[in-house]
């Protein structure tokens, strides 16, 4: 049986199980399933067209400034949802500056379903742009060159390039739906009832992990169906037993549409990246003074800067707690991912098990993951695990490691597969054991990938909220939990300054990750060319 037929059968089975789970559920569970699917569909419908549009312009055209727009969107990729929700709320929420000035007695622009759809969509567009851009770059160049002989560039893009990248577009849509279905940060703020939000609510209200797990079963069926479809589209990105085609420098010429489309792309990027940041800056610098006509609102740039750069001092306990947990999680995740990735680099059943473990940790909702860990570590039959459960740092570290480990594993697995086998064989002939092969052959070639995986794990750990919110106790408090609590009560000048400082830290970490990843890629290309020349 071919790989595609296997995934087709799995898709049909997952769809049947999903229909049965929804039909046999209680009325409330059925309503949650419908709301979850509506939210996923709405976010995909709102974010997919602009994401594909930006991907085509950035990846395959001569758009002016496309590298700048791509860099800004990459900066937005790993920005946590609680920061993005805080940024939009500070501008267009109930206590945002826009609503306070122009809202009057009307409901705010971001409220309920409208707010959840908008914030999730703005957060999904950078991911869609990245995934679709990768798919556009592996379209067979010979097909496009043949089509260019008889058609205009626009017809080539619409009739050849986009259809050949349809698997990447479907993958981006399914990834967006999986993230939305398993995330409760934004739905909890805007009071939109989905399965992920219901699991967290039941656990916090009843403090009963059993009821929360039962409530999540139909939601897990939805995630399982989406995951199966995503893996199917992933398998279709490339034909079986084929490598990605080499593409020379080839971009579609925009001609007279070059500057109008550049203006439109600029507007989209400013809307996604600039407007939320501007909301926080305005809120951080907002002052109220006594004027001739009473209290007057003004903006003070010195106050905004003061709120930003004094945030680490005001929230020193939360900063120290977040860094303490984040550094430990990044180190543990990188070591585990390096060991498993190196062992599974040659494929086989171990590679399959590693992939399944990574996928399960990646798509399991954070709140559900925290509840499962509580059931395991709070079992009286395991006194040693109970000690970890009582430790204020151990449980957040475990849940964040489970979230950071999959991405580090995928990165280091690919890096380990790129280590030349002939160099390892030569080292073995010289008497080097397994450990010496790793230290003297693999490490000099792939240490940038290890550093990149460590940085990626640190970024994920600092931004993880749902699982940490479930398992944390009074002994430790992270920035994510503190900002989330303030988000529910309204963002004013001090929380806005803290959000801006944390956003600056994330941008610096993502920039460092991008530089290390580019260095790793460049060194890998140089090594492969050197081997080819020899």
XYZ file of C-alpha atoms in Angstrom:
534
model
C 0.000 0.000 0.000
C 1.395 3.406 -0.983
C 1.897 6.183 1.517
C -0.848 8.326 -0.017
C -3.427 5.528 0.088
C -2.538 4.860 3.720
C -3.104 8.488 4.653
C -6.355 8.550 2.673
C -7.662 5.611 4.711
C -6.542 7.302 7.936
C -8.311 10.517 6.898
C -11.566 8.649 6.253
C -11.343 6.796 9.574
C -10.614 10.031 11.453
C -13.559 11.773 9.768
C -15.910 8.904 10.682
C -14.706 8.946 14.304
C -15.174 12.708 14.436
C -18.757 12.490 13.166
C -19.569 9.707 15.633
C -17.993 11.639 18.529
C -20.044 14.745 17.735
C -23.327 12.885 17.130
C -23.092 10.790 20.296
C -22.032 13.669 22.545
C -24.304 15.474 24.968
C -26.020 18.675 23.748
C -23.490 20.887 25.535
C -20.578 18.892 24.140
C -22.129 19.068 20.682
C -22.419 22.832 21.023
C -18.773 23.086 22.053
C -17.780 20.991 19.034
C -19.744 23.261 16.705
C -18.248 26.392 18.277
C -14.738 24.946 18.016
C -15.195 24.069 14.347
C -16.764 27.464 13.611
C -13.863 29.279 15.263
C -11.308 27.186 13.357
C -13.121 27.705 10.054
C -13.552 31.428 10.638
C -9.894 31.968 11.499
C -8.752 29.963 8.465
C -11.108 31.902 6.177
C -9.848 35.250 7.513
C -6.112 34.469 7.621
C -5.512 32.189 4.632
C -6.073 34.715 1.747
C -3.760 37.441 3.137
C -1.211 34.823 4.210
C -1.067 33.247 0.732
C -0.999 36.699 -0.859
C 2.003 37.755 1.233
C 3.728 34.405 0.638
C 3.500 34.787 -3.159
C 4.761 38.374 -3.070
C 7.610 37.690 -0.647
C 8.780 34.304 -1.941
C 8.291 34.527 -5.697
C 8.217 38.147 -6.903
C 10.520 41.170 -7.128
C 8.510 43.059 -4.503
C 10.486 46.020 -3.078
C 11.433 45.502 0.557
C 10.298 41.881 0.654
C 13.229 40.857 2.861
C 12.227 43.477 5.413
C 8.597 42.283 5.447
C 9.715 38.662 5.713
C 11.978 39.531 8.658
C 9.171 41.372 10.477
C 6.762 38.467 9.983
C 9.367 36.019 11.288
C 9.736 38.204 14.359
C 5.996 37.827 14.924
C 6.019 34.028 14.570
C 6.896 33.025 18.118
C 5.345 35.992 19.909
C 3.078 34.380 22.551
C -0.661 34.713 22.133
C -1.081 36.362 25.522
C 1.206 39.194 24.349
C -0.650 39.556 21.062
C -4.009 39.566 22.852
C -2.701 42.192 25.298
C -1.525 44.374 22.412
C -4.879 44.279 20.609
C -6.839 44.699 23.850
C -4.824 47.778 24.829
C -6.028 49.446 21.649
C -9.473 48.139 20.775
C -10.660 46.279 23.870
C -13.023 47.516 26.535
C -10.323 49.577 28.293
C -8.240 50.275 25.178
C -7.272 53.791 24.158
C -9.444 53.750 21.023
C -12.579 52.679 22.884
C -11.990 55.243 25.646
C -11.751 58.073 23.102
C -14.207 57.053 20.373
C -16.194 54.155 21.810
C -18.683 55.938 24.043
C -21.425 53.592 25.234
C -20.993 51.164 22.348
C -19.409 47.746 22.698
C -15.676 47.667 21.897
C -14.399 46.656 18.476
C -12.791 43.505 19.903
C -15.403 41.682 21.910
C -16.671 38.074 22.007
C -16.471 36.171 18.747
C -15.297 39.222 16.834
C -12.273 39.636 19.103
C -11.354 35.942 19.131
C -11.547 35.674 15.336
C -9.503 38.833 14.772
C -6.662 38.147 17.230
C -6.323 34.496 16.173
C -6.296 35.518 12.500
C -3.614 38.169 12.973
C -1.495 35.623 14.868
C -1.985 32.967 12.144
C -1.000 35.045 9.089
C 2.799 34.905 9.745
C 2.656 31.105 10.099
C 0.629 30.745 6.899
C 3.077 33.011 5.063
C 6.046 30.930 6.242
C 4.519 27.532 5.373
C 3.171 28.595 1.978
C 6.468 30.333 1.110
C 8.276 27.036 1.719
C 5.807 25.242 -0.564
C 6.157 27.845 -3.317
C 9.932 27.425 -3.361
C 9.750 23.695 -4.139
C 7.428 23.987 -7.148
C 9.098 22.363 -10.176
C 10.843 25.207 -12.093
C 10.529 23.447 -15.443
C 6.729 23.544 -15.275
C 6.746 27.295 -14.674
C 9.299 27.917 -17.424
C 7.224 25.976 -19.933
C 4.066 27.858 -18.933
C 5.799 31.234 -19.247
C 6.272 30.618 -22.961
C 2.493 30.753 -23.552
C 1.042 32.760 -20.636
C 1.524 35.903 -18.612
C 3.206 35.727 -15.185
C -0.139 36.130 -13.395
C -1.639 33.181 -15.284
C 1.465 31.106 -14.523
C 1.062 31.852 -10.816
C -2.669 31.103 -10.790
C -2.613 28.076 -13.104
C 0.717 26.415 -12.258
C 2.470 27.745 -9.135
C -0.474 27.916 -6.726
C -2.014 24.564 -7.770
C 1.363 22.851 -7.354
C 1.685 24.452 -3.898
C -1.840 23.440 -2.856
C -0.501 20.854 -0.404
C 1.457 23.570 1.406
C -1.619 25.813 1.460
C -3.710 22.967 2.886
C -0.978 22.234 5.425
C -0.968 25.883 6.536
C -4.771 25.883 6.899
C -4.760 22.666 8.936
C -1.910 23.846 11.160
C -3.847 27.035 11.850
C -6.971 25.028 12.724
C -4.994 22.757 15.082
C -3.458 25.718 16.927
C -6.842 27.458 17.242
C -8.634 24.293 18.409
C -6.045 23.578 21.112
C -5.496 27.114 22.406
C -7.457 28.651 25.279
C -5.663 31.957 25.929
C -7.657 34.115 23.513
C -10.979 32.278 23.886
C -10.729 32.657 27.659
C -10.229 36.422 27.319
C -13.165 36.890 24.942
C -15.397 34.268 26.601
C -15.816 32.094 23.507
C -16.621 28.549 24.601
C -14.479 25.943 22.836
C -13.189 22.572 23.979
C -9.785 23.898 25.052
C -11.417 26.695 27.050
C -13.954 24.237 28.553
C -11.197 21.907 29.780
C -9.440 24.750 31.581
C -12.701 26.143 33.002
C -13.860 22.788 34.375
C -10.481 22.154 35.969
C -10.298 25.594 37.621
C -13.915 25.558 38.822
C -14.170 21.949 40.004
C -10.453 21.158 40.538
C -11.296 17.703 39.171
C -9.004 16.383 36.479
C -11.341 13.465 35.675
C -14.249 15.673 34.600
C -11.915 17.906 32.604
C -10.475 14.898 30.782
C -13.920 13.536 29.965
C -15.034 16.921 28.705
C -12.084 17.027 26.325
C -12.626 13.679 24.586
C -14.742 14.983 21.660
C -12.323 17.882 21.332
C -9.425 15.441 21.105
C -11.337 13.704 18.309
C -11.437 17.025 16.426
C -7.700 17.501 16.958
C -7.008 13.920 15.874
C -8.935 14.424 12.646
C -7.137 17.681 11.906
C -3.762 16.119 12.743
C -4.327 13.171 10.405
C -5.281 15.496 7.566
C -2.210 17.667 8.280
C 0.159 14.679 8.155
C -1.478 13.608 4.900
C -0.853 17.013 3.319
C 2.690 16.988 4.690
C 3.344 13.676 2.932
C 2.089 15.147 -0.365
C 4.426 18.124 -0.379
C 7.027 16.017 -2.184
C 6.602 12.915 -4.353
C 7.730 9.645 -2.858
C 11.470 8.983 -3.116
C 12.095 12.491 -4.458
C 14.226 15.374 -3.312
C 13.233 19.025 -3.449
C 14.087 20.554 -6.834
C 16.967 22.955 -7.019
C 15.668 26.397 -7.912
C 17.866 29.067 -9.413
C 17.175 32.708 -8.678
C 13.813 33.124 -10.438
C 11.228 35.730 -9.506
C 8.075 36.827 -11.259
C 8.226 40.427 -12.421
C 5.414 42.606 -11.135
C 5.894 45.336 -13.729
C 3.605 48.327 -13.282
C 1.926 46.627 -10.286
C 5.195 46.561 -8.376
C 4.698 49.687 -6.251
C 0.924 49.392 -5.711
C 1.393 45.828 -4.480
C 4.338 46.956 -2.355
C 2.069 49.554 -0.753
C -0.621 46.922 -0.107
C 1.918 44.469 1.390
C 3.298 47.252 3.560
C -0.192 47.988 4.859
C -0.777 44.336 5.728
C 2.549 43.988 7.559
C 1.948 47.247 9.443
C -1.503 45.973 10.447
C -0.093 42.653 11.691
C 3.081 43.902 13.389
C 2.917 47.682 13.742
C -0.604 48.348 15.017
C -0.412 46.023 18.065
C 2.976 47.439 19.055
C 1.680 50.992 18.616
C -1.295 50.142 20.860
C 1.049 49.127 23.663
C 3.238 52.208 23.211
C 0.211 54.509 23.337
C -1.130 52.748 26.425
C 2.285 52.806 28.174
C 2.587 56.556 27.609
C -0.997 57.453 28.492
C -1.273 60.117 31.184
C -4.251 61.891 32.715
C -3.821 65.498 33.848
C -6.076 68.223 35.127
C -6.884 70.634 32.326
C -9.162 73.659 31.916
C -12.072 71.394 31.022
C -11.341 68.710 33.607
C -9.364 65.506 33.270
C -7.553 65.268 29.930
C -5.734 62.311 28.384
C -2.294 62.873 26.881
C 0.569 60.795 25.546
C 4.000 61.086 27.143
C 6.937 59.434 25.389
C 9.263 59.730 28.429
C 6.667 57.941 30.526
C 6.340 55.198 27.910
C 10.116 54.672 27.897
C 10.156 54.697 31.696
C 7.413 52.065 31.847
C 9.277 49.861 29.359
C 12.764 49.908 30.849
C 11.736 49.826 34.499
C 9.532 46.769 33.951
C 12.304 44.278 34.912
C 12.751 46.105 38.212
C 9.039 46.240 39.029
C 8.496 42.603 38.035
C 11.869 41.229 39.125
C 10.378 38.159 40.821
C 8.439 37.155 37.693
C 11.448 37.797 35.438
C 13.734 35.703 37.608
C 11.180 32.878 37.818
C 10.620 32.858 34.056
C 14.354 32.864 33.288
C 15.065 30.184 35.872
C 12.464 27.852 34.393
C 13.186 28.828 30.776
C 16.941 28.203 30.963
C 16.422 24.823 32.620
C 13.750 23.820 30.079
C 15.912 24.906 27.130
C 18.879 22.879 28.368
C 16.881 19.716 29.142
C 14.886 19.896 25.891
C 18.042 20.351 23.796
C 19.863 17.461 25.472
C 16.881 15.117 25.073
C 16.294 16.190 21.472
C 19.981 15.781 20.593
C 20.158 12.291 22.096
C 16.928 11.055 20.482
C 17.567 12.808 17.163
C 21.055 11.358 16.875
C 19.836 7.854 17.729
C 16.935 8.058 15.260
C 18.827 9.745 12.411
C 18.929 6.562 10.302
C 15.175 5.970 10.434
C 13.500 2.747 11.507
C 11.007 2.114 14.270
C 12.829 4.405 16.694
C 12.434 7.319 14.277
C 8.723 6.562 13.933
C 8.290 6.500 17.719
C 10.226 9.762 18.076
C 8.037 11.417 15.447
C 4.826 10.209 17.112
C 6.042 11.459 20.499
C 6.910 14.866 19.058
C 3.589 15.201 17.242
C 1.553 14.171 20.301
C 3.348 16.689 22.527
C 2.983 19.382 19.884
C -0.747 19.126 19.216
C -2.033 18.196 22.688
C -3.692 21.289 24.206
C -1.541 22.828 26.914
C -4.306 22.719 29.525
C -4.959 19.044 28.765
C -1.236 18.295 29.006
C -1.082 19.955 32.422
C -4.085 17.978 33.662
C -2.546 14.675 32.534
C 0.716 15.522 34.291
C -1.182 16.346 37.500
C -2.907 12.955 37.370
C 0.464 11.248 36.966
C 2.555 13.193 39.492
C -0.174 13.533 42.134
C -0.843 9.786 42.351
C -0.310 8.553 45.966
C 1.104 5.315 44.585
C 4.206 7.180 43.379
C 5.765 9.024 46.381
C 8.857 10.053 44.398
C 6.673 11.744 41.780
C 4.711 13.422 44.574
C 7.896 15.225 45.621
C 8.211 16.667 42.125
C 4.564 17.672 42.228
C 5.155 19.635 45.439
C 8.224 21.355 43.991
C 7.231 24.849 42.749
C 9.610 24.729 39.760
C 9.475 21.070 38.685
C 5.929 20.927 37.285
C 6.201 24.093 35.134
C 9.559 22.794 33.862
C 8.042 19.446 32.891
C 5.057 20.899 31.050
C 7.200 23.470 29.237
C 9.726 20.789 28.284
C 6.891 18.789 26.745
C 6.018 21.853 24.617
C 9.579 22.820 23.657
C 11.001 19.332 23.081
C 9.135 18.542 19.789
C 10.461 21.579 17.903
C 13.990 21.028 19.184
C 13.762 17.361 18.177
C 12.663 18.151 14.617
C 15.484 20.668 14.229
C 18.247 18.456 15.638
C 16.939 15.354 13.887
C 17.325 17.057 10.511
C 20.752 18.337 11.552
C 21.874 14.842 12.594
C 20.712 13.373 9.279
C 22.964 15.855 7.491
C 26.177 14.653 9.150
C 28.222 12.849 6.432
C 28.232 9.121 7.033
C 31.678 8.677 5.468
C 33.219 10.950 8.102
C 31.679 8.846 10.860
C 32.940 5.670 9.191
C 36.453 7.114 8.915
C 36.364 8.072 12.595
C 35.214 4.547 13.490
C 38.093 3.064 11.482
C 40.475 5.226 13.494
C 39.117 3.688 16.697
C 36.681 6.414 17.746
C 33.711 5.205 19.736
C 30.165 6.515 19.527
C 30.767 9.339 21.996
C 33.976 10.487 20.300
C 32.220 10.455 16.919
C 29.606 12.798 18.317
C 32.113 15.105 20.023
C 34.789 15.214 17.299
C 32.736 14.824 14.089
C 29.085 15.769 14.600
C 29.539 18.626 17.099
C 32.025 20.705 15.005
C 29.678 20.416 12.001
C 26.330 20.912 13.712
C 26.903 23.032 16.829
C 25.049 26.032 15.300
C 21.952 23.821 14.979
C 22.277 22.830 18.657
C 22.493 26.492 19.695
C 19.486 27.294 17.494
C 17.500 24.459 19.092
C 18.417 25.776 22.550
C 17.247 29.281 21.647
C 14.035 27.918 20.124
C 13.337 25.912 23.283
C 13.925 29.011 25.424
C 11.490 31.039 23.281
C 8.797 28.357 23.541
C 9.327 27.961 27.298
C 9.052 31.687 27.996
C 5.858 31.915 25.951
C 4.053 28.799 27.212
C 0.930 29.695 29.196
C -1.981 27.157 29.260
C -0.055 24.208 30.704
C 1.906 26.378 33.145
C -1.325 28.018 34.275
C -2.740 24.590 35.217
C 0.277 23.124 37.030
C 1.806 26.152 38.738
C 1.465 26.676 42.500
C 1.981 29.603 44.837
C 5.735 29.081 45.011
C 6.562 30.468 41.570
C 5.027 33.020 39.246
C 6.076 33.570 35.643
C 5.688 36.569 33.372
C 3.202 34.675 31.218
C 0.892 34.053 34.202
C 1.267 37.621 35.480
C 0.466 39.209 32.090
C -2.462 36.841 31.576
C -3.959 37.833 34.927
C -3.596 41.537 34.143
C -5.103 40.950 30.699
C -8.377 39.837 32.288
C -8.569 43.007 34.399
C -7.524 45.457 31.704
C -4.213 46.712 30.334
C -3.056 50.090 31.682
C 0.281 51.904 31.468
C 2.384 49.618 33.688
C 1.271 46.248 32.207
C 1.621 47.769 28.713
C 5.236 48.735 29.482
C 5.908 45.223 30.769
C 4.386 43.717 27.608
C 6.585 45.943 25.438
C 9.724 44.899 27.313
C 8.828 41.206 27.028
C 8.049 41.714 23.331
C 11.476 43.332 22.884
C 13.104 40.331 24.578
C 11.266 37.934 22.270
C 12.244 39.914 19.182
C 15.897 39.794 20.246
C 15.730 36.045 20.845
C 14.029 35.416 17.491
C 16.608 37.624 15.736
C 19.422 35.636 17.360
C 17.676 32.405 16.349
C 17.432 33.602 12.747
C 21.130 34.515 12.617
C 22.188 31.178 14.087
C 19.857 29.268 11.730
C 21.243 31.140 8.711
C 24.789 30.436 9.886
C 23.919 26.764 10.326
C 22.368 26.604 6.852
C 25.325 28.374 5.252
C 27.836 26.068 6.946
C 25.790 23.041 5.847
C 25.792 24.214 2.220
C 29.534 24.900 2.364
C 30.225 21.442 3.796
C 28.097 19.735 1.146
C 29.818 21.681 -1.646
C 33.213 20.781 -0.215
C 32.287 17.087 -0.166
C 31.013 17.362 -3.753
C 34.271 18.987 -4.910
C 36.338 16.287 -3.226
